[in-house]
Short mmCIF file of C-alpha atoms in Angstrom, two decimals:
data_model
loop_
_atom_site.label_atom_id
_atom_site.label_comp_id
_atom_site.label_asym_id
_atom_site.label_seq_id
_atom_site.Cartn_x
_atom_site.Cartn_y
_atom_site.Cartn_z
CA UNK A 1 -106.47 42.38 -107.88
CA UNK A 2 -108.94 39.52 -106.41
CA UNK A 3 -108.31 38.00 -103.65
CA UNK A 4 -106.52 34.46 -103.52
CA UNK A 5 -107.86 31.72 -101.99
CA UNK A 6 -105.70 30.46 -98.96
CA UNK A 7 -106.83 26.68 -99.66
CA UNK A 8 -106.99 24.66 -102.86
CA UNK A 9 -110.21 23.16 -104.67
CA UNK A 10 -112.60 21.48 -102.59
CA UNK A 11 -111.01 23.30 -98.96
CA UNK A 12 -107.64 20.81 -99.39
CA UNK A 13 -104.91 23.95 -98.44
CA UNK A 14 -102.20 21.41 -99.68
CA UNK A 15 -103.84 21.63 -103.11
CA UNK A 16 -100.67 22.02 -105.53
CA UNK A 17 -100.52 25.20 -107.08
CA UNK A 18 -98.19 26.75 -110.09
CA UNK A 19 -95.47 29.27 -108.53
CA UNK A 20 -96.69 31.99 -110.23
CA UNK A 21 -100.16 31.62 -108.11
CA UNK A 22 -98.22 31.29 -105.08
CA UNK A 23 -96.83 34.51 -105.68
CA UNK A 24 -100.31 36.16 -105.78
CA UNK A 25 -100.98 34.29 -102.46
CA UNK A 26 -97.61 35.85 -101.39
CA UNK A 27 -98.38 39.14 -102.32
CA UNK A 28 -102.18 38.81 -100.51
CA UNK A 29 -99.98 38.15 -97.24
CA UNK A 30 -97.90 40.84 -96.94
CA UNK A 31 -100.75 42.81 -97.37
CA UNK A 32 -102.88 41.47 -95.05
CA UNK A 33 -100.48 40.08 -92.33
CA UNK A 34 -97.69 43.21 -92.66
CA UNK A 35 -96.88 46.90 -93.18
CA UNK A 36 -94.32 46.73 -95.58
CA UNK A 37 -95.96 48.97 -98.52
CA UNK A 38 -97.06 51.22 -95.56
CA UNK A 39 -93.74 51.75 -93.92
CA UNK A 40 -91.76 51.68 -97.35
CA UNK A 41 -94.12 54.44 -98.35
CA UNK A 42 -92.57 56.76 -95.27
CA UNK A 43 -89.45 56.01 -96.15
CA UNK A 44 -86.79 59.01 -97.54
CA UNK A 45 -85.29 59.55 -100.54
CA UNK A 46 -88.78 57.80 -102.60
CA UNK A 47 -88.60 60.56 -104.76
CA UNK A 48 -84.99 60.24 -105.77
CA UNK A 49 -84.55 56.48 -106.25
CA UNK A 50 -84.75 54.35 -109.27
CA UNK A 51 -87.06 52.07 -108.29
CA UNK A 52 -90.16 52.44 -105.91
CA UNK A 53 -88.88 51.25 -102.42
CA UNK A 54 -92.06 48.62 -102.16
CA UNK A 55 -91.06 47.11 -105.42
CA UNK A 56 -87.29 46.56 -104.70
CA UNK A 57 -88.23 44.85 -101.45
CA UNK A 58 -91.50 42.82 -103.04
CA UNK A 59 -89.25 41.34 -106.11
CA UNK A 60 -86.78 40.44 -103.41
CA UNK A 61 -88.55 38.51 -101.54
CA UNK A 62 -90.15 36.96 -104.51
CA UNK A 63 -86.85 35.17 -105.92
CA UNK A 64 -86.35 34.35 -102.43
CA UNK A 65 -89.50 32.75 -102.23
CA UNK A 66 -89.73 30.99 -105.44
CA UNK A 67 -86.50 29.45 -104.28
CA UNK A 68 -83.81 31.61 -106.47
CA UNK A 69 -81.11 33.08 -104.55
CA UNK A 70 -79.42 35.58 -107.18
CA UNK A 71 -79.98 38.47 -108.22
CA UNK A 72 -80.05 37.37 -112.24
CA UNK A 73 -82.94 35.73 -112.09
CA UNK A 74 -84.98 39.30 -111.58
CA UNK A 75 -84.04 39.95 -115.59
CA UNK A 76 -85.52 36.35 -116.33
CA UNK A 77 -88.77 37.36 -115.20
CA UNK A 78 -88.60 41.25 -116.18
CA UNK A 79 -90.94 40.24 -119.16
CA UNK A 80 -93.19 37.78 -117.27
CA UNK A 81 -96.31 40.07 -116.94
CA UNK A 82 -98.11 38.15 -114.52
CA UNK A 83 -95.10 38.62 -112.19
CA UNK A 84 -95.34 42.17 -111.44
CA UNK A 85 -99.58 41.68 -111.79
CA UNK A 86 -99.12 39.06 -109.01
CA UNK A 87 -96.82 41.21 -106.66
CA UNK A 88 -98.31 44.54 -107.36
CA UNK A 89 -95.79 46.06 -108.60
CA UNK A 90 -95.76 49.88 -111.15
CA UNK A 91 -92.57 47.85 -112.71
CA UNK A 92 -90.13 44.97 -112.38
CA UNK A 93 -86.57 46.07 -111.55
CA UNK A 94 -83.10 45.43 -113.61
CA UNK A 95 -80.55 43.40 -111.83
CA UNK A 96 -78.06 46.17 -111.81
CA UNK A 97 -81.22 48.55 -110.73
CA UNK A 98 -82.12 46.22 -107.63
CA UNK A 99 -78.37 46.01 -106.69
CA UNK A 100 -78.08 49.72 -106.39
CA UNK A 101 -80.95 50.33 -104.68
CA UNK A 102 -80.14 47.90 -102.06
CA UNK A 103 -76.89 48.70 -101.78
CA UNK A 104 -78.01 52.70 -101.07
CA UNK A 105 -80.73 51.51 -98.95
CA UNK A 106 -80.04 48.89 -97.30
CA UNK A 107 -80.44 49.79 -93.79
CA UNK A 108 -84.31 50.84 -94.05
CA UNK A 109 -84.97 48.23 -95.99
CA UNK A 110 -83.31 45.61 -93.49
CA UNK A 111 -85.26 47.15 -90.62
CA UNK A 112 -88.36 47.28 -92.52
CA UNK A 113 -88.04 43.06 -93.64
CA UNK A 114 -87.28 42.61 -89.94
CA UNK A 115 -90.30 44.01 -88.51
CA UNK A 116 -92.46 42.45 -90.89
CA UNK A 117 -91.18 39.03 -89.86
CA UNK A 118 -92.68 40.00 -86.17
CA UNK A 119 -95.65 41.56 -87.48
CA UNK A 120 -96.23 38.52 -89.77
CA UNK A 121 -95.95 36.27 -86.14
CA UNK A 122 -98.37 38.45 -84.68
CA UNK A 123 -101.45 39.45 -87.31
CA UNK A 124 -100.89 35.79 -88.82
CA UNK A 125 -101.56 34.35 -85.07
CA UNK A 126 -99.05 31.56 -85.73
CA UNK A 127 -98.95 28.94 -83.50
CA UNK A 128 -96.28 28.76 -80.81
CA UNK A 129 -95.99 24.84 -79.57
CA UNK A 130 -94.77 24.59 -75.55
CA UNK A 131 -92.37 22.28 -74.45
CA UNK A 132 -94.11 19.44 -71.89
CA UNK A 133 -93.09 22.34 -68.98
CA UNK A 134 -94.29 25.62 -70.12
CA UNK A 135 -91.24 26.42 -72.41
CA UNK A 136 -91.05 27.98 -75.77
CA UNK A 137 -87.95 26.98 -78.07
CA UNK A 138 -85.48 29.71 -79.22
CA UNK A 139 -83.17 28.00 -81.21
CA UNK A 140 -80.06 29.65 -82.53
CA UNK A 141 -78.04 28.63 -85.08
CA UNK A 142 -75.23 29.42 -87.99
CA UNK A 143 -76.24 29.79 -91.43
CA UNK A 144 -73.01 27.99 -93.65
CA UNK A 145 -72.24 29.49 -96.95
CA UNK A 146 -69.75 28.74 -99.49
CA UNK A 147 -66.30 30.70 -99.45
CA UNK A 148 -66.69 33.88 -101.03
CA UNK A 149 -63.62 33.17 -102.91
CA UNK A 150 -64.82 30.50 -104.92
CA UNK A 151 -67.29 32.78 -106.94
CA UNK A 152 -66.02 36.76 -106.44
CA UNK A 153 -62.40 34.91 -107.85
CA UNK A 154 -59.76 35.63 -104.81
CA UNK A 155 -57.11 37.72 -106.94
CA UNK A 156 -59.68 40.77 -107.97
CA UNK A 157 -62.14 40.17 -104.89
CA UNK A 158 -59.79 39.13 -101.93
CA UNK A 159 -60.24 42.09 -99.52
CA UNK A 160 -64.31 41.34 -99.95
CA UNK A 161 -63.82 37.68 -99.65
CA UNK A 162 -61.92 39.07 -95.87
CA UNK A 163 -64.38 40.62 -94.89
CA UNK A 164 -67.13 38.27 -95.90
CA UNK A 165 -65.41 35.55 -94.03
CA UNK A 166 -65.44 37.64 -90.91
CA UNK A 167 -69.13 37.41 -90.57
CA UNK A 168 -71.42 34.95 -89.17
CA UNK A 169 -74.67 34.43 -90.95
CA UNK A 170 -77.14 33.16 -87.74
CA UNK A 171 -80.38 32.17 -87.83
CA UNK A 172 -83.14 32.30 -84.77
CA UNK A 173 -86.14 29.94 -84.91
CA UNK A 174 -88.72 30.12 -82.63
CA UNK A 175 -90.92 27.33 -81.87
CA UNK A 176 -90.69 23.72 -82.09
CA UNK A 177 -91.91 23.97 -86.02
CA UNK A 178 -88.97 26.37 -86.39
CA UNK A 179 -90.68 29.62 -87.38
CA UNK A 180 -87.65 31.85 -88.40
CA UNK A 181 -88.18 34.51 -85.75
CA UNK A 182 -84.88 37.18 -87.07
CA UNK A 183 -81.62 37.03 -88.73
CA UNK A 184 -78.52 38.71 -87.82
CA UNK A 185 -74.76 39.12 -89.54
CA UNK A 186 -72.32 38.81 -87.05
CA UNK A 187 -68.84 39.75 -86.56
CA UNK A 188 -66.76 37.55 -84.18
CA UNK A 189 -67.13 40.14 -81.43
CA UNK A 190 -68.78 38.79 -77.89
CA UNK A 191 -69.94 42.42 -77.83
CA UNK A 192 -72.05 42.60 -80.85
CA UNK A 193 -73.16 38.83 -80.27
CA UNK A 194 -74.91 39.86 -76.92
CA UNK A 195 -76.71 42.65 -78.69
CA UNK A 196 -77.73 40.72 -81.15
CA UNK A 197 -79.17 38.13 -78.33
CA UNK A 198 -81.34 40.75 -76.41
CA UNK A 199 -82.67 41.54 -79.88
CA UNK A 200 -83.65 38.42 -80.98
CA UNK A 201 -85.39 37.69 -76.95
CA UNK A 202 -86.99 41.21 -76.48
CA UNK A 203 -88.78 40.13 -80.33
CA UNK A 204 -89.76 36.53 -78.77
CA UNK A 205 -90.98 37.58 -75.17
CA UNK A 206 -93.03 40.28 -77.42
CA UNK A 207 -94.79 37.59 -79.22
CA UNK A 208 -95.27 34.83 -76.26
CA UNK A 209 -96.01 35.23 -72.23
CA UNK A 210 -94.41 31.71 -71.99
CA UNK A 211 -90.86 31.63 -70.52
CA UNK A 212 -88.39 30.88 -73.58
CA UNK A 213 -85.77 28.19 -73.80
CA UNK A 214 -82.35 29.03 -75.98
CA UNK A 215 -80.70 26.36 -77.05
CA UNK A 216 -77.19 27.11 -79.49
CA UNK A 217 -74.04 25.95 -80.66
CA UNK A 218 -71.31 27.76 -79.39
CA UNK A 219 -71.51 30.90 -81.75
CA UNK A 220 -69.28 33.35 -80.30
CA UNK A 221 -68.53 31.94 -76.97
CA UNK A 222 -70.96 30.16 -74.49
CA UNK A 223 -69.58 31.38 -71.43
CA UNK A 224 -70.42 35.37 -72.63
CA UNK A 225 -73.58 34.07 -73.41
CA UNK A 226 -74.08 32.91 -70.49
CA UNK A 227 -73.40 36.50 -68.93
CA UNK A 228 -75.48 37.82 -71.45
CA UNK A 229 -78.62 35.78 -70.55
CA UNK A 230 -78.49 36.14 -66.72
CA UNK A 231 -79.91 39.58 -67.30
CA UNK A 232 -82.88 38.08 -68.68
CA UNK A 233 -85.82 37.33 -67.13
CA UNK A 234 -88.29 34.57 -68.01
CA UNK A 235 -85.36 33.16 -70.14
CA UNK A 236 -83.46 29.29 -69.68
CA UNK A 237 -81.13 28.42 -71.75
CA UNK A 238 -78.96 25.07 -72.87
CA UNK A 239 -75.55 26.48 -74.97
CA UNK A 240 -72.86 23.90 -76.45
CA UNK A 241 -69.64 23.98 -74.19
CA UNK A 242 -66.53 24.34 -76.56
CA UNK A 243 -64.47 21.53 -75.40
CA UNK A 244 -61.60 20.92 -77.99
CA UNK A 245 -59.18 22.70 -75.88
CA UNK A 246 -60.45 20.84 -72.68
CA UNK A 247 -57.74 18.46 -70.67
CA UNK A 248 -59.88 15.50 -71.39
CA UNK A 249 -57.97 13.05 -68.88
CA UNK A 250 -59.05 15.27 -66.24
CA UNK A 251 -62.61 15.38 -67.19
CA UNK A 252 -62.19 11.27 -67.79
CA UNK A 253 -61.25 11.22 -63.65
CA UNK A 254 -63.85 13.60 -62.36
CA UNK A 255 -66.59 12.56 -64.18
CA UNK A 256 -66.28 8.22 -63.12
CA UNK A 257 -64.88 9.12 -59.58
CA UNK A 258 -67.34 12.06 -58.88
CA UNK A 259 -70.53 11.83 -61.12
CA UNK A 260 -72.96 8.90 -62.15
CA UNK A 261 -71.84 6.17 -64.28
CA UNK A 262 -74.42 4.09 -66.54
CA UNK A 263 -73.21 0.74 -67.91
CA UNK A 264 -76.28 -0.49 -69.70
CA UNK A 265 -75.08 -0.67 -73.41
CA UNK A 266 -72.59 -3.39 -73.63
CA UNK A 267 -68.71 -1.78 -74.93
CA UNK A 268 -70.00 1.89 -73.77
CA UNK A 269 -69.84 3.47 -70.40
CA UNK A 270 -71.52 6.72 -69.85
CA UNK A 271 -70.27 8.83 -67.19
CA UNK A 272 -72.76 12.34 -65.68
CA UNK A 273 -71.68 15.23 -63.92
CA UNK A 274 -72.74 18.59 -63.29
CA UNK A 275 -70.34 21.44 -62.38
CA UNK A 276 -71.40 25.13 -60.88
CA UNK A 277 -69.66 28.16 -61.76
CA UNK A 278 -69.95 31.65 -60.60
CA UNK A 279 -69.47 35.15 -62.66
CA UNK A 280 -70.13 38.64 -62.07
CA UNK A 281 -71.60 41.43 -64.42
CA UNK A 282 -71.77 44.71 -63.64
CA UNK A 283 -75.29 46.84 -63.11
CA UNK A 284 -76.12 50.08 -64.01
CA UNK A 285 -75.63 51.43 -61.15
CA UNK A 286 -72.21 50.27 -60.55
CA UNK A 287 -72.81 47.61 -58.46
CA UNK A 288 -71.89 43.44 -59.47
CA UNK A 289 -74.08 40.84 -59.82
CA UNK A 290 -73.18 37.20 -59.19
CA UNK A 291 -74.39 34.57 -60.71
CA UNK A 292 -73.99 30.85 -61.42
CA UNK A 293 -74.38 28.82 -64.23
CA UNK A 294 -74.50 25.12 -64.05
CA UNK A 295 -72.16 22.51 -66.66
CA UNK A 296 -73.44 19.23 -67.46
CA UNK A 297 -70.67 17.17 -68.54
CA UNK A 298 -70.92 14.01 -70.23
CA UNK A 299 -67.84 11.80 -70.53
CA UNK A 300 -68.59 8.08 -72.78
CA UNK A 301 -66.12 5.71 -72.95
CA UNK A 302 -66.24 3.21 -76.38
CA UNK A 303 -64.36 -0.21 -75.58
CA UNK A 304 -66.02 -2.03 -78.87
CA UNK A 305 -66.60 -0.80 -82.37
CA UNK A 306 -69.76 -0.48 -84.04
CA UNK A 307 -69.61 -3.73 -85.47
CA UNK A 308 -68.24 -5.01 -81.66
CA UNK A 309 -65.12 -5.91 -81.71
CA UNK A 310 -62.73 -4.96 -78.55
CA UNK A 311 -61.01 -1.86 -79.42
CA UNK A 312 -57.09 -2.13 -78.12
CA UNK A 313 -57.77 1.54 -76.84
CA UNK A 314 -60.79 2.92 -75.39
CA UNK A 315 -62.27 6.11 -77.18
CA UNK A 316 -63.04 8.59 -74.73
CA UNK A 317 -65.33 11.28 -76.02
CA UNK A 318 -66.11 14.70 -74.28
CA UNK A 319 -69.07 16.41 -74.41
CA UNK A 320 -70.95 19.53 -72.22
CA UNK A 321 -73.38 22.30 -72.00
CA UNK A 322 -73.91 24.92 -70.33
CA UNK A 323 -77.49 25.50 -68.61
CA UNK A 324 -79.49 27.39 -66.28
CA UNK A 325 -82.50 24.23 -65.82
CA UNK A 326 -82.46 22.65 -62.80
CA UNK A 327 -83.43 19.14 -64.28
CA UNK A 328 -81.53 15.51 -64.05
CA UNK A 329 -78.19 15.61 -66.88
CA UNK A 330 -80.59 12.92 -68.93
CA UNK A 331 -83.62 15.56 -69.16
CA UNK A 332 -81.34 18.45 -69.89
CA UNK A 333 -79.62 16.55 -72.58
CA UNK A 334 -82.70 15.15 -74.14
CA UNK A 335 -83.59 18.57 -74.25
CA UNK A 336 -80.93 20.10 -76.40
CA UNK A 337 -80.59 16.56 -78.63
CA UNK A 338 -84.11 17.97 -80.24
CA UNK A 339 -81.97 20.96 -80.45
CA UNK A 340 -79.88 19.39 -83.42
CA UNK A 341 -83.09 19.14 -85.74
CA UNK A 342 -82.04 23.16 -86.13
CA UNK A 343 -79.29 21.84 -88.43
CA UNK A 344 -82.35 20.12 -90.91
CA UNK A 345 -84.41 23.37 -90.78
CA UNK A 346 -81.21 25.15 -91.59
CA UNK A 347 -80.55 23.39 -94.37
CA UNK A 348 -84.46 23.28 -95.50
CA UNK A 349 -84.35 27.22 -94.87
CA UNK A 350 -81.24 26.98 -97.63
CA UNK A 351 -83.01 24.92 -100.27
CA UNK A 352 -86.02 26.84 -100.08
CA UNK A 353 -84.54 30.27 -100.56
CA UNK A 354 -81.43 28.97 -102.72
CA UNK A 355 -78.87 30.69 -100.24
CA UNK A 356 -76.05 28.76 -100.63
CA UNK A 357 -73.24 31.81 -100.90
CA UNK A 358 -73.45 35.70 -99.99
CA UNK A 359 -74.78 37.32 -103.03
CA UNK A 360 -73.46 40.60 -102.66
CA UNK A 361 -70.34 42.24 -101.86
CA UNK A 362 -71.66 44.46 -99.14
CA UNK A 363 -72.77 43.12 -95.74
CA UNK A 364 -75.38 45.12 -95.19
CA UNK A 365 -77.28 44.19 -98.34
CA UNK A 366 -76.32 40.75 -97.39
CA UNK A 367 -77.92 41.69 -94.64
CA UNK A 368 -81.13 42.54 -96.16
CA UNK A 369 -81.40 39.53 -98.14
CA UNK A 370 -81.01 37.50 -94.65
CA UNK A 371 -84.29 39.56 -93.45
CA UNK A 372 -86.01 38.70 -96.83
CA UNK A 373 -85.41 35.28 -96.92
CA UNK A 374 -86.65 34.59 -93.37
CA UNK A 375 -89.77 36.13 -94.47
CA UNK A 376 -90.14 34.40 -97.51
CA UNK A 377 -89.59 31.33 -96.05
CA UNK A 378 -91.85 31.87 -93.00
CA UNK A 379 -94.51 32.49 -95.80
CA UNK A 380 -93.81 29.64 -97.65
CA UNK A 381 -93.78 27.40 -94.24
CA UNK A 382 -97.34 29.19 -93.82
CA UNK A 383 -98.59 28.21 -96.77
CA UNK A 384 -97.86 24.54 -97.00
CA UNK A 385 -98.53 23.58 -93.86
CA UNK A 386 -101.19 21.65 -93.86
CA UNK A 387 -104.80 21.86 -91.30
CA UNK A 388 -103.87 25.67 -90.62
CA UNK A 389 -106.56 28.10 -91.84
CA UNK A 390 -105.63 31.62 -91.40
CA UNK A 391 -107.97 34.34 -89.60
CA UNK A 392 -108.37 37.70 -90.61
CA UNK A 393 -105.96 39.89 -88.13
CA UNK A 394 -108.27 41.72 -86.02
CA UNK A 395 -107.77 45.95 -85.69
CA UNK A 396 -105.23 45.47 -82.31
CA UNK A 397 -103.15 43.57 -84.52
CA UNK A 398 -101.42 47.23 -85.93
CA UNK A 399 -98.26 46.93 -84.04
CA UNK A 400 -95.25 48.50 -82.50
CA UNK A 401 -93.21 45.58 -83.36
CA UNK A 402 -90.06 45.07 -82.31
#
C-alpha cells in the first residue's frame, strides 16, 4: 500500500479526513513507529489459531480507534473492503472468532499492545513537557465503568459481575498533554498495586532522564504507596490522603493552633499544616530502611454560603496529601490541583475509545483491550494534534522496551 500523508492538503495536519483514511494513517504508524507485526509474527501457536495473531490485534485496535468499544461492530465492517486494505490485513475476523482468540491469547497479546505503547513513545519522539522545576508528570488515575450487572443481567452472570467488580481499571498518563503511558487491571491488593507502580516508573524513567512527579487519587492506599515509592530514585510524588475516617475536630485544632491561617476571602478561613511521618521497609539484605514522608493538611472553614449569607454552622472541610517535595503547602497544592485535569483526559480517553463497560467476561482480555485502547488513543492524540510533524525513527530506535 502507498504511503499516507501525515498532514492534510496544502501541509494543514488538522486537515479533516474520513475515518476510513485515518485508519490507513493508523495502520502506516504501527508500522513505522512499532513492532507489533514483528513480535506477533514470533509468537506460538500461529499455526493453530483461527485468525492470524497481527490481524486479531490490528482490528482491535481499529474499533478502538474509530471510537467503537464492542466487539459487534467487527461484523459491521467484515464486508467493508477498504477496512482490511487499510489495516493490512489477509482477512477481517468474526466477532465470535476475535473473542476466542483473545480469550486463548490474551496474555501475549497484552504484553505485545503494552510494549508497543513504549515503543510508540520512543520511535515517535513524542514530546515530554517539564514542569517549571525539572519534573515530568506521572499521573495515575481510575478508569470508571458501568456495573457489569447492568448488561451481563445479574441472575445468569453474577459470579462474573463479582469478579469484575473486584478490579480496578487504572490509567497512567505521562506528561502534561497526558500521553497514556500503560494500563493495568487491578485487584484491591496493596501487593499487586506496588507492582503495578514500579512497572508503570521503570517504563517512564526508560523514556525520560528528567526526575518524574506522581500525582494519584488514593487507589489502593496512599500510605503503601508511599512505601512503595521510597525505593525509587529520581521519583516525587503528591498522593490524595483518604480522610473520611479522619477525627476532623482534631485536625480543626491542630491545624488553626499549630499551622498558618489565611483570612483573605471574606466567610472562608484557610488553615496549612504539614505533618512528618516515619516508616520502615525492609531491604534485601535484611536490613530496614526508614523513611519519612511529609502530610500537607489543609483544613477551610465556610461561615457564608455561596450566595453569602451567614451560615448558623460553620462547614469545616478536610483535605490532605501525602508528598515527598519540599515546597511551601500553596506550591505543593497548586501542584496536584493541575492533577485533577486527569479526570477530563479520563473521560476524553472514554469517548474516544467508547469504553464505557468491560466488554468481556474475562479479565485478562479485558485486559488486552485496556493495552489497545491506550494505543489507539495515543495514536489518535498523535494525529490531531496540531504543529507536530513526525520524523522518521532513526535505526537506534529498535528497542528493548519495557
Amino acid at each position: 500500500m502507498k504511503p499516507f500523508p501525515g498532514k492534510g492538503p496544502d501541509g494543514d495536519p488538522c486537515a479533516r479526513r474520513s475515518d476510513l483514511a485515518d485508519l490507513a494513517i493508523l495502520n502506516q504508524y504501527l508500522e513505522r513507529f512499532t513492532s507489533m507485526s514483528k513480535r506477533l509474527s514470533h509468537l506460538p501457536g500461529q499455526g493453530r489459531a483461527w485468525i492470524a495473531h497481527v490481524d486479531a490485534l490490528k482490528s482491535l485496535v481499529a474499533i478502538l480507534f474509530v471510537g467503537r468499544g464492542d466487539f459487534e461492530t467487527i461484523d459491521q465492517l467484515s464486508s467493508d473492503r477498504f477496512f482490511a486494505e487499510s489495516l493490512g490485513l489477509k482477512e477481517i475476523p468474526s466477532e465470535s472468532a476475535l473473542r476466542r482468540h483473545l480469550e486463548e491469547y490474551a496474555e501475549p497479546l497484552g504484553a505485545v499492545a503494552d510494549i508497543c505503547i513504549t515503543e510508540f513513545f520512543k520511535r515517535a519522539s513524542i514530546p515530554l513537557d517539564n514542569l517549571p522545576d525539572g519534573h515530568v508528570t506521572l499521573d495515575i488515575g481510575v478508569l470508571p465503568m458501568a456495573d457489569p450487572c447492568s448488561f451481563l443481567g445479574r441472575a445468569r452472570w453474577g459470579h462474573v459481575c463479582k469478579n469484575l467488580r473486584d478490579l480496578i481499571p487504572v490509567v497512567a498518563c505521562l506528561s502534561m498533554r497526558k500521553w497514556a503511558l500503560t494500563t493495568g487491571l487491578l485487584g484491591r491488593s496493596n501487593d499487586e498495586f506496588a507492582a503495578f507502580l514500579a512497572r508503570v516508573i521503570d517504563k517512564a524513567q526508560w523514556l525520560t532522564d528528567a526526575p518524574l512527579l506522581i500525582r494519584m487519587d488514593d487507589v489502593c492506599g496512599a500510605w503503601d504507596a508511599c512505601k512503595a515509592l521510597s525505593k525509587c530514585n529520581q521519583a516525587d510524588y503528591i498522593l490524595k490522603w483518604n480522610c473520611h475516617d479522619q477525627n476532623l475536630p482534631l485536625w480543626y485544632r491542630r491545624a488553626f493552633t499549630e499551622g498558618r491561617v489565611n483570612t483573605s476571602c471574606p466567610g472562608k478561613e484557610v488553615a496549612l499544616l504539614s505533618v512528618e511521618d516515619q516508616h520502615s521497609r525492609d531491604n534485601e539484605d535484611g536490613t530496614q530502611h526508614k523513611a519519612g514522608a511529609r502530610l500537607v493538611i489543609m483544613v477551610t472553614k465556610y461561615t457564608t454560603d455561596k450566595s453569602g449569607a451567614t451560615l448558623l454552622v460553620p462547614e469545616v472541610k478536610l483535605e490532605g496529601w501525602w508528598t515527598s517535595l519540599r515546597l511551601s503547602e500553596e506550591a505543593v497544592i497548586a501542584l496536584y490541583q493541575d492533577h485533577l485535569a486527569q479526570g477530563r483526559h479520563i473521560s476524553r480517553f472514554k469517548n474516544e475509545t467508547g469504553l464505557d463497560r468491560f466488554i468481556s467476561s474475562m479479565p485478562s482480555v479485558n485486559q488486552v483491550i485496556l493495552a489497545s485502547a491506550a494505543l489507539a488513543c495515543n495514536i489518535r492524540h498523535l494525529i490531531y494534534q496540531p504543529g507536530f510533524m513526525i520524523e522518521e525513527p532513526s535505526p537506534s530506535a529498535e528497542s528493548n522496551a519495557p
